[in-house]
Amino acid sequence: MSIAQNIERITAQLPQDVKLVAVSKFHPVERLQEAYDAGQRIFGENRAQELAIKAPQLPADIEWHFIGHLQKNKVRMIMPWATTIQSIDSIELLNLVNKEAARIDRNVNVLLQLHVAKEQTKSGFTIGEILKVADDGAFNNLSNVTITGVMAMATFTDNMQQVANEFEAVHNTFLTLRDKHFTDNPAFKEISMGMSDDWHIAVQHGATFVRIGTDIFGAREY
Ligand SMILES: *Cc1c(COP(=O)(O)O)cnc(C)c1O
């Protein structure tokens, strides 16, 4: 199937209010252009340099989401391009993103990355940590950042019950944060979860963004 057909097939299955992030990492700009021509406007990249190289070659109305671990010395590189940084995994990074956004006088949307998977390699706040830093006021006084929700990855496993449990934990944490810390911020409404193998489950548990690469573009060549 072509990229256009894949996008059409996936979009047809998504509820109206769930947005598709086309994860285009490792794919050349020609393939992204193909997706764009099929109507796709939100793209996800996970390496700063790759985003900074690709973005200027593609139409300006693309909404770029950064979805990978963001090193502090790369924040400045992506700041002109990223509309949303989905992978905020420390308060230090959050504050730095705010500072760099202020430096070029723009606002950037961010998602708080939650660590619910079993793999230690995955990054993000544990549920305990995120509730603690929220209580400590870490999300107050951010001039150039809008916290729009949470992001997470499930454990890489065939056990779909475990995946469902992890997505449900993300959903519950989102609700707790929203009702306790974001009552004045209607922009806090997004849950980014679900990839090629588990997005159907993610949607059942409240995802508003699904991040899909392989199911659109085929396998990546590393
Ligand atoms: C690569 C990646 C995806 C997409 O994975 P696929 O299995 O190819 O759909 C989603 N989210 C993140 C954070 C990724 O790094």
PDB file of C-alpha atoms and ligand atoms in Angstrom:
ATOM      1  CA  MET A   1       0.000   0.000   0.000  1.00  0.00           C
ATOM      2  CA  SER A   2       1.117   3.542  -0.676  1.00  0.00           C
ATOM      3  CA  ILE A   3       1.743   6.166   1.986  1.00  0.00           C
ATOM      4  CA  ALA A   4      -1.451   7.929   0.933  1.00  0.00           C
ATOM      5  CA  GLN A   5      -3.480   4.730   1.242  1.00  0.00           C
ATOM      6  CA  ASN A   6      -2.015   3.991   4.654  1.00  0.00           C
ATOM      7  CA  ILE A   7      -2.886   7.453   5.926  1.00  0.00           C
ATOM      8  CA  GLU A   8      -6.390   7.151   4.554  1.00  0.00           C
ATOM      9  CA  ARG A   9      -6.877   3.703   6.122  1.00  0.00           C
ATOM     10  CA  ILE A  10      -5.653   4.820   9.550  1.00  0.00           C
ATOM     11  CA  THR A  11      -7.496   8.138   9.526  1.00  0.00           C
ATOM     12  CA  ALA A  12     -10.746   6.372   8.641  1.00  0.00           C
ATOM     13  CA  GLN A  13     -10.407   4.288  11.813  1.00  0.00           C
ATOM     14  CA  LEU A  14      -9.569   7.148  14.162  1.00  0.00           C
ATOM     15  CA  PRO A  15     -12.352   8.884  16.081  1.00  0.00           C
ATOM     16  CA  GLN A  16     -12.894  12.500  14.964  1.00  0.00           C
ATOM     17  CA  ASP A  17     -11.060  14.029  17.899  1.00  0.00           C
ATOM     18  CA  VAL A  18      -7.935  11.851  17.682  1.00  0.00           C
ATOM     19  CA  LYS A  19      -5.086  13.398  15.708  1.00  0.00           C
ATOM     20  CA  LEU A  20      -2.534  11.435  13.731  1.00  0.00           C
ATOM     21  CA  VAL A  21       1.163  12.246  14.168  1.00  0.00           C
ATOM     22  CA  ALA A  22       3.042  10.745  11.209  1.00  0.00           C
ATOM     23  CA  VAL A  23       6.353   9.596  12.683  1.00  0.00           C
ATOM     24  CA  SER A  24       8.758  10.249   9.847  1.00  0.00           C
ATOM     25  CA  LYS A  25      12.130   9.650  11.514  1.00  0.00           C
ATOM     26  CA  PHE A  26      14.768   8.083   9.245  1.00  0.00           C
ATOM     27  CA  HIS A  27      12.604   8.580   6.148  1.00  0.00           C
ATOM     28  CA  PRO A  28      13.732  10.973   3.405  1.00  0.00           C
ATOM     29  CA  VAL A  29      11.872  14.234   2.757  1.00  0.00           C
ATOM     30  CA  GLU A  30      10.391  12.858  -0.474  1.00  0.00           C
ATOM     31  CA  ARG A  31       8.390  10.350   1.574  1.00  0.00           C
ATOM     32  CA  LEU A  32       7.231  13.078   3.932  1.00  0.00           C
ATOM     33  CA  GLN A  33       6.161  15.184   0.963  1.00  0.00           C
ATOM     34  CA  GLU A  34       4.107  12.215  -0.225  1.00  0.00           C
ATOM     35  CA  ALA A  35       2.338  12.121   3.128  1.00  0.00           C
ATOM     36  CA  TYR A  36       1.851  15.881   3.014  1.00  0.00           C
ATOM     37  CA  ASP A  37       0.301  15.629  -0.443  1.00  0.00           C
ATOM     38  CA  ALA A  38      -2.106  13.057   0.980  1.00  0.00           C
ATOM     39  CA  GLY A  39      -3.243  15.683   3.479  1.00  0.00           C
ATOM     40  CA  GLN A  40      -1.052  14.862   6.479  1.00  0.00           C
ATOM     41  CA  ARG A  41       0.030  17.966   8.420  1.00  0.00           C
ATOM     42  CA  ILE A  42       1.436  16.743  11.754  1.00  0.00           C
ATOM     43  CA  PHE A  43       4.826  15.033  11.646  1.00  0.00           C
ATOM     44  CA  GLY A  44       6.933  13.596  14.446  1.00  0.00           C
ATOM     45  CA  GLU A  45      10.731  13.417  14.568  1.00  0.00           C
ATOM     46  CA  ASN A  46      12.919  12.116  17.366  1.00  0.00           C
ATOM     47  CA  ARG A  47      16.354  13.524  16.557  1.00  0.00           C
ATOM     48  CA  ALA A  48      17.086  17.242  16.736  1.00  0.00           C
ATOM     49  CA  GLN A  49      19.489  17.411  13.838  1.00  0.00           C
ATOM     50  CA  GLU A  50      17.210  15.444  11.548  1.00  0.00           C
ATOM     51  CA  LEU A  51      14.303  17.760  12.330  1.00  0.00           C
ATOM     52  CA  ALA A  52      16.404  20.872  11.716  1.00  0.00           C
ATOM     53  CA  ILE A  53      17.551  19.514   8.346  1.00  0.00           C
ATOM     54  CA  LYS A  54      14.179  18.294   7.113  1.00  0.00           C
ATOM     55  CA  ALA A  55      11.833  21.038   8.274  1.00  0.00           C
ATOM     56  CA  PRO A  56      13.175  23.852   6.033  1.00  0.00           C
ATOM     57  CA  GLN A  57      12.821  21.588   2.983  1.00  0.00           C
ATOM     58  CA  LEU A  58       9.103  21.014   3.488  1.00  0.00           C
ATOM     59  CA  PRO A  59       5.962  23.196   3.467  1.00  0.00           C
ATOM     60  CA  ALA A  60       5.743  25.786   6.219  1.00  0.00           C
ATOM     61  CA  ASP A  61       2.295  24.763   7.426  1.00  0.00           C
ATOM     62  CA  ILE A  62       3.549  21.438   8.765  1.00  0.00           C
ATOM     63  CA  GLU A  63       3.176  21.079  12.510  1.00  0.00           C
ATOM     64  CA  TRP A  64       6.400  19.487  13.748  1.00  0.00           C
ATOM     65  CA  HIS A  65       6.301  17.473  16.941  1.00  0.00           C
ATOM     66  CA  PHE A  66       9.522  16.486  18.644  1.00  0.00           C
ATOM     67  CA  ILE A  67       9.023  13.042  20.206  1.00  0.00           C
ATOM     68  CA  GLY A  68      12.492  11.794  21.226  1.00  0.00           C
ATOM     69  CA  HIS A  69      14.741  12.285  24.203  1.00  0.00           C
ATOM     70  CA  LEU A  70      15.879  15.903  23.925  1.00  0.00           C
ATOM     71  CA  GLN A  71      19.404  16.697  25.043  1.00  0.00           C
ATOM     72  CA  LYS A  72      19.781  20.107  26.613  1.00  0.00           C
ATOM     73  CA  ASN A  73      22.360  21.242  24.095  1.00  0.00           C
ATOM     74  CA  LYS A  74      19.919  20.504  21.237  1.00  0.00           C
ATOM     75  CA  VAL A  75      16.985  22.573  22.474  1.00  0.00           C
ATOM     76  CA  ARG A  76      18.106  25.665  20.590  1.00  0.00           C
ATOM     77  CA  MET A  77      18.418  23.666  17.359  1.00  0.00           C
ATOM     78  CA  ILE A  78      14.775  22.604  17.288  1.00  0.00           C
ATOM     79  CA  MET A  79      13.224  25.715  18.782  1.00  0.00           C
ATOM     80  CA  PRO A  80      12.542  27.475  15.446  1.00  0.00           C
ATOM     81  CA  TRP A  81      10.762  24.375  14.093  1.00  0.00           C
ATOM     82  CA  ALA A  82       8.957  22.437  16.791  1.00  0.00           C
ATOM     83  CA  THR A  83       5.399  23.537  17.527  1.00  0.00           C
ATOM     84  CA  THR A  84       5.120  20.845  20.179  1.00  0.00           C
ATOM     85  CA  ILE A  85       7.768  19.067  22.218  1.00  0.00           C
ATOM     86  CA  GLN A  86       6.099  15.865  23.344  1.00  0.00           C
ATOM     87  CA  SER A  87       8.993  14.502  25.341  1.00  0.00           C
ATOM     88  CA  ILE A  88       9.577  16.750  28.343  1.00  0.00           C
ATOM     89  CA  ASP A  89      11.178  14.340  30.803  1.00  0.00           C
ATOM     90  CA  SER A  90      12.634  16.636  33.465  1.00  0.00           C
ATOM     91  CA  ILE A  91      11.866  19.973  35.075  1.00  0.00           C
ATOM     92  CA  GLU A  92      15.318  21.193  34.071  1.00  0.00           C
ATOM     93  CA  LEU A  93      14.448  20.528  30.422  1.00  0.00           C
ATOM     94  CA  LEU A  94      11.053  22.192  30.814  1.00  0.00           C
ATOM     95  CA  ASN A  95      12.651  25.348  32.210  1.00  0.00           C
ATOM     96  CA  LEU A  96      15.306  25.377  29.533  1.00  0.00           C
ATOM     97  CA  VAL A  97      12.691  25.036  26.769  1.00  0.00           C
ATOM     98  CA  ASN A  98      10.816  27.947  28.319  1.00  0.00           C
ATOM     99  CA  LYS A  99      13.980  30.039  28.369  1.00  0.00           C
ATOM    100  CA  GLU A 100      14.939  29.231  24.782  1.00  0.00           C
ATOM    101  CA  ALA A 101      11.399  29.917  23.557  1.00  0.00           C
ATOM    102  CA  ALA A 102      11.496  33.287  25.317  1.00  0.00           C
ATOM    103  CA  ARG A 103      14.848  34.024  23.726  1.00  0.00           C
ATOM    104  CA  ILE A 104      13.323  33.896  20.231  1.00  0.00           C
ATOM    105  CA  ASP A 105      10.037  35.356  21.427  1.00  0.00           C
ATOM    106  CA  ARG A 106       7.731  32.462  20.690  1.00  0.00           C
ATOM    107  CA  ASN A 107       5.485  30.048  22.521  1.00  0.00           C
ATOM    108  CA  VAL A 108       5.920  26.302  22.347  1.00  0.00           C
ATOM    109  CA  ASN A 109       3.480  23.568  23.332  1.00  0.00           C
ATOM    110  CA  VAL A 110       4.850  20.748  25.426  1.00  0.00           C
ATOM    111  CA  LEU A 111       3.676  17.402  26.734  1.00  0.00           C
ATOM    112  CA  LEU A 112       4.939  15.848  29.948  1.00  0.00           C
ATOM    113  CA  GLN A 113       6.390  12.419  29.231  1.00  0.00           C
ATOM    114  CA  LEU A 114       5.304   9.740  31.679  1.00  0.00           C
ATOM    115  CA  HIS A 115       7.299   6.603  32.315  1.00  0.00           C
ATOM    116  CA  VAL A 116       4.849   3.727  32.703  1.00  0.00           C
ATOM    117  CA  ALA A 117       6.665   1.041  30.702  1.00  0.00           C
ATOM    118  CA  LYS A 118       8.725  -1.712  32.289  1.00  0.00           C
ATOM    119  CA  GLU A 119      11.874  -0.916  30.281  1.00  0.00           C
ATOM    120  CA  GLN A 120      14.328   1.225  32.219  1.00  0.00           C
ATOM    121  CA  THR A 121      15.665   2.629  28.947  1.00  0.00           C
ATOM    122  CA  LYS A 122      12.500   4.632  28.346  1.00  0.00           C
ATOM    123  CA  SER A 123      12.537   8.084  29.862  1.00  0.00           C
ATOM    124  CA  GLY A 124       9.955  10.260  31.532  1.00  0.00           C
ATOM    125  CA  PHE A 125       8.520  11.054  34.938  1.00  0.00           C
ATOM    126  CA  THR A 126       7.107   8.243  37.016  1.00  0.00           C
ATOM    127  CA  ILE A 127       3.544   8.853  38.125  1.00  0.00           C
ATOM    128  CA  GLY A 128       4.762   9.580  41.640  1.00  0.00           C
ATOM    129  CA  GLU A 129       7.320  12.090  40.382  1.00  0.00           C
ATOM    130  CA  ILE A 130       4.934  14.021  38.156  1.00  0.00           C
ATOM    131  CA  LEU A 131       2.371  14.436  40.935  1.00  0.00           C
ATOM    132  CA  LYS A 132       5.114  15.590  43.296  1.00  0.00           C
ATOM    133  CA  VAL A 133       6.646  18.195  40.978  1.00  0.00           C
ATOM    134  CA  ALA A 134       3.167  19.462  40.141  1.00  0.00           C
ATOM    135  CA  ASP A 135       2.446  19.881  43.851  1.00  0.00           C
ATOM    136  CA  ASP A 136       5.774  21.688  44.215  1.00  0.00           C
ATOM    137  CA  GLY A 137       4.653  24.280  41.658  1.00  0.00           C
ATOM    138  CA  ALA A 138       6.971  23.293  38.800  1.00  0.00           C
ATOM    139  CA  PHE A 139       4.301  24.169  36.219  1.00  0.00           C
ATOM    140  CA  ASN A 140       3.629  27.677  37.456  1.00  0.00           C
ATOM    141  CA  ASN A 141       5.258  30.767  35.979  1.00  0.00           C
ATOM    142  CA  LEU A 142       6.180  29.424  32.553  1.00  0.00           C
ATOM    143  CA  SER A 143       6.029  32.446  30.276  1.00  0.00           C
ATOM    144  CA  ASN A 144       6.664  30.866  26.878  1.00  0.00           C
ATOM    145  CA  VAL A 145       5.545  27.275  27.272  1.00  0.00           C
ATOM    146  CA  THR A 146       2.004  25.894  27.219  1.00  0.00           C
ATOM    147  CA  ILE A 147       1.665  22.488  28.828  1.00  0.00           C
ATOM    148  CA  THR A 148      -0.944  20.779  26.680  1.00  0.00           C
ATOM    149  CA  GLY A 149      -0.976  17.299  28.202  1.00  0.00           C
ATOM    150  CA  VAL A 150       0.944  14.071  28.653  1.00  0.00           C
ATOM    151  CA  MET A 151       2.764  11.585  26.458  1.00  0.00           C
ATOM    152  CA  ALA A 152       3.775   7.984  27.060  1.00  0.00           C
ATOM    153  CA  MET A 153       4.978   4.740  25.524  1.00  0.00           C
ATOM    154  CA  ALA A 154       3.789   1.346  26.642  1.00  0.00           C
ATOM    155  CA  THR A 155       6.076  -1.592  27.313  1.00  0.00           C
ATOM    156  CA  PHE A 156       7.230  -3.446  24.191  1.00  0.00           C
ATOM    157  CA  THR A 157       5.345  -6.699  24.765  1.00  0.00           C
ATOM    158  CA  ASP A 158       2.782  -9.064  23.249  1.00  0.00           C
ATOM    159  CA  ASN A 159       0.812  -8.848  26.466  1.00  0.00           C
ATOM    160  CA  MET A 160      -1.933  -6.487  25.369  1.00  0.00           C
ATOM    161  CA  GLN A 161      -3.554  -6.506  28.793  1.00  0.00           C
ATOM    162  CA  GLN A 162      -0.376  -5.005  30.216  1.00  0.00           C
ATOM    163  CA  VAL A 163      -0.324  -2.384  27.465  1.00  0.00           C
ATOM    164  CA  ALA A 164      -3.958  -1.548  28.214  1.00  0.00           C
ATOM    165  CA  ASN A 165      -3.197  -1.228  31.925  1.00  0.00           C
ATOM    166  CA  GLU A 166      -0.318   1.152  31.221  1.00  0.00           C
ATOM    167  CA  PHE A 167      -2.439   3.333  28.928  1.00  0.00           C
ATOM    168  CA  GLU A 168      -5.158   3.410  31.570  1.00  0.00           C
ATOM    169  CA  ALA A 169      -2.602   4.548  34.156  1.00  0.00           C
ATOM    170  CA  VAL A 170      -1.570   7.370  31.811  1.00  0.00           C
ATOM    171  CA  HIS A 171      -5.198   8.366  31.335  1.00  0.00           C
ATOM    172  CA  ASN A 172      -5.839   8.425  35.092  1.00  0.00           C
ATOM    173  CA  THR A 173      -2.705  10.483  35.718  1.00  0.00           C
ATOM    174  CA  PHE A 174      -3.780  12.945  33.043  1.00  0.00           C
ATOM    175  CA  LEU A 175      -7.165  13.339  34.763  1.00  0.00           C
ATOM    176  CA  THR A 176      -5.580  13.813  38.178  1.00  0.00           C
ATOM    177  CA  LEU A 177      -3.207  16.485  36.878  1.00  0.00           C
ATOM    178  CA  ARG A 178      -5.941  18.238  34.931  1.00  0.00           C
ATOM    179  CA  ASP A 179      -8.389  18.379  37.799  1.00  0.00           C
ATOM    180  CA  LYS A 180      -5.835  19.413  40.387  1.00  0.00           C
ATOM    181  CA  HIS A 181      -3.324  21.611  38.581  1.00  0.00           C
ATOM    182  CA  PHE A 182      -4.723  22.699  35.224  1.00  0.00           C
ATOM    183  CA  THR A 183      -8.272  23.800  35.985  1.00  0.00           C
ATOM    184  CA  ASP A 184      -7.364  27.292  34.708  1.00  0.00           C
ATOM    185  CA  ASN A 185      -5.697  25.933  31.585  1.00  0.00           C
ATOM    186  CA  PRO A 186      -8.153  24.538  29.024  1.00  0.00           C
ATOM    187  CA  ALA A 187      -5.191  23.826  26.720  1.00  0.00           C
ATOM    188  CA  PHE A 188      -4.274  20.887  28.963  1.00  0.00           C
ATOM    189  CA  LYS A 189      -6.301  18.319  27.020  1.00  0.00           C
ATOM    190  CA  GLU A 190      -3.980  16.011  25.113  1.00  0.00           C
ATOM    191  CA  ILE A 191      -2.918  12.432  25.709  1.00  0.00           C
ATOM    192  CA  SER A 192      -0.299  11.226  23.228  1.00  0.00           C
ATOM    193  CA  MET A 193      -0.014   7.450  23.220  1.00  0.00           C
ATOM    194  CA  GLY A 194      -0.207   4.564  20.792  1.00  0.00           C
ATOM    195  CA  MET A 195       2.207   3.530  18.038  1.00  0.00           C
ATOM    196  CA  SER A 196       1.874   1.181  15.049  1.00  0.00           C
ATOM    197  CA  ASP A 197       1.313  -1.938  17.156  1.00  0.00           C
ATOM    198  CA  ASP A 198      -0.886  -0.586  19.909  1.00  0.00           C
ATOM    199  CA  TRP A 199      -2.723   2.516  18.749  1.00  0.00           C
ATOM    200  CA  HIS A 200      -6.123   0.804  18.696  1.00  0.00           C
ATOM    201  CA  ILE A 201      -5.715   0.105  22.410  1.00  0.00           C
ATOM    202  CA  ALA A 202      -4.467   3.632  23.087  1.00  0.00           C
ATOM    203  CA  VAL A 203      -7.551   5.119  21.453  1.00  0.00           C
ATOM    204  CA  GLN A 204      -9.775   2.962  23.682  1.00  0.00           C
ATOM    205  CA  HIS A 205      -8.009   4.476  26.687  1.00  0.00           C
ATOM    206  CA  GLY A 206      -8.356   8.126  25.772  1.00  0.00           C
ATOM    207  CA  ALA A 207      -5.508   8.972  23.378  1.00  0.00           C
ATOM    208  CA  THR A 208      -5.937  12.276  21.534  1.00  0.00           C
ATOM    209  CA  PHE A 209      -2.682  11.943  19.559  1.00  0.00           C
ATOM    210  CA  VAL A 210      -1.444   8.648  18.138  1.00  0.00           C
ATOM    211  CA  ARG A 211       2.156   8.524  16.879  1.00  0.00           C
ATOM    212  CA  ILE A 212       2.440   6.176  13.932  1.00  0.00           C
ATOM    213  CA  GLY A 213       5.529   5.515  11.823  1.00  0.00           C
ATOM    214  CA  THR A 214       5.888   1.996  10.456  1.00  0.00           C
ATOM    215  CA  ASP A 215       2.201   1.584   9.682  1.00  0.00           C
ATOM    216  CA  ILE A 216       2.393   4.637   7.382  1.00  0.00           C
ATOM    217  CA  PHE A 217       5.902   4.638   5.920  1.00  0.00           C
ATOM    218  CA  GLY A 218       6.896   0.970   6.219  1.00  0.00           C
ATOM    219  CA  ALA A 219       9.976  -0.288   8.018  1.00  0.00           C
ATOM    220  CA  ARG A 220      12.786   2.150   8.837  1.00  0.00           C
ATOM    221  CA  GLU A 221      16.284   1.513   7.570  1.00  0.00           C
ATOM    222  CA  TYR A 222      18.781   2.347  10.281  1.00  0.00           C
TER     223      TYR A 222
HETATM  224  C1  LIG B   1       9.437   5.767  16.494  1.00  0.00           C
HETATM  225  C2  LIG B   1       8.438   6.252  17.472  1.00  0.00           C
HETATM  226  C3  LIG B   1       7.057   6.064  17.254  1.00  0.00           C
HETATM  227  C4  LIG B   1       6.484   5.325  16.055  1.00  0.00           C
HETATM  228  O1  LIG B   1       6.770   3.967  16.126  1.00  0.00           O
HETATM  229  P1  LIG B   1       6.163   2.944  15.054  1.00  0.00           P
HETATM  230  O2  LIG B   1       6.177   1.647  15.771  1.00  0.00           O
HETATM  231  O3  LIG B   1       7.055   2.974  13.868  1.00  0.00           O
HETATM  232  O4  LIG B   1       4.780   3.383  14.738  1.00  0.00           O
HETATM  233  C5  LIG B   1       6.189   6.599  18.191  1.00  0.00           C
HETATM  234  N1  LIG B   1       6.624   7.263  19.277  1.00  0.00           N
HETATM  235  C6  LIG B   1       7.930   7.452  19.519  1.00  0.00           C
HETATM  236  C7  LIG B   1       8.342   8.191  20.736  1.00  0.00           C
HETATM  237  C8  LIG B   1       8.871   6.947  18.628  1.00  0.00           C
HETATM  238  O5  LIG B   1      10.180   7.135  18.881  1.00  0.00           O
END
